[in-house]
């Protein structure tokens, strides 16, 4: 497990998330812990090290 800090694409606050390093690639939606808006999270790991992380707003 890895704690990762990033900026919310809605409220611009720094938030943290615990990522599972045993899953090589995943995409899911999680609400911001500050403003509660949905964020699409995409992660990629290689040898348990974070290679790519994106946090995208779901605004239409």
Tab-separated table of C-alpha atoms in Angstrom:
chain	number	residue	atom	x	y	z
A	1	UNK	CA	0.000	0.000	0.000
A	2	UNK	CA	1.143	3.518	-0.800
A	3	UNK	CA	-0.219	6.864	0.393
A	4	UNK	CA	-0.307	9.322	-2.500
A	5	UNK	CA	-1.074	13.060	-2.298
A	6	UNK	CA	-2.615	14.980	-5.201
A	7	UNK	CA	-4.673	18.083	-5.951
A	8	UNK	CA	-8.434	17.705	-6.407
A	9	UNK	CA	-9.457	18.843	-9.929
A	10	UNK	CA	-12.574	20.536	-8.454
A	11	UNK	CA	-11.654	22.301	-5.201
A	12	UNK	CA	-7.841	22.340	-5.707
A	13	UNK	CA	-7.260	21.106	-2.152
A	14	UNK	CA	-4.494	18.599	-1.516
A	15	UNK	CA	-5.999	15.218	-0.695
A	16	UNK	CA	-4.463	11.843	-0.027
A	17	UNK	CA	-5.396	8.385	-1.146
A	18	UNK	CA	-4.058	4.957	-0.251
A	19	UNK	CA	-3.189	3.010	-3.407
A	20	UNK	CA	-2.822	-0.750	-3.707
A	21	UNK	CA	0.627	-1.410	-5.191
A	22	UNK	CA	-0.198	-5.050	-5.951
A	23	UNK	CA	-2.583	-4.045	-8.775
A	24	UNK	CA	-0.515	-3.081	-11.817
A	25	UNK	CA	-3.104	-0.906	-13.559
A	26	UNK	CA	-6.512	0.284	-12.504
A	27	UNK	CA	-9.155	2.908	-13.141
A	28	UNK	CA	-11.962	3.775	-10.757
A	29	UNK	CA	-14.080	6.642	-9.432
A	30	UNK	CA	-13.713	7.973	-5.907
A	31	UNK	CA	-15.186	11.051	-4.248
A	32	UNK	CA	-12.932	13.866	-3.062
A	33	UNK	CA	-12.639	13.759	0.728
A	34	UNK	CA	-12.955	17.578	0.869
A	35	UNK	CA	-15.659	18.592	-1.659
A	36	UNK	CA	-17.238	15.156	-2.333
A	37	UNK	CA	-17.139	15.510	-6.128
A	38	UNK	CA	-16.397	12.355	-8.151
A	39	UNK	CA	-12.846	11.963	-9.461
A	40	UNK	CA	-11.698	9.400	-12.001
A	41	UNK	CA	-8.473	7.874	-10.692
A	42	UNK	CA	-6.050	6.011	-12.955
A	43	UNK	CA	-2.910	4.339	-11.648
A	44	UNK	CA	-0.087	2.282	-13.092
A	45	UNK	CA	2.574	0.484	-11.071
A	46	UNK	CA	5.760	-1.291	-12.068
A	47	UNK	CA	7.537	-3.426	-9.469
A	48	UNK	CA	5.327	-1.817	-6.807
A	49	UNK	CA	6.469	1.690	-7.730
A	50	UNK	CA	3.969	4.252	-8.978
A	51	UNK	CA	4.671	5.009	-12.649
A	52	UNK	CA	1.573	7.034	-13.554
A	53	UNK	CA	-1.247	8.669	-11.592
A	54	UNK	CA	-4.060	10.818	-12.969
A	55	UNK	CA	-7.013	12.425	-11.219
A	56	UNK	CA	-9.615	13.708	-13.680
A	57	UNK	CA	-12.854	15.592	-13.007
A	58	UNK	CA	-16.052	14.087	-14.365
A	59	UNK	CA	-17.646	17.420	-15.291
A	60	UNK	CA	-19.704	17.425	-18.441
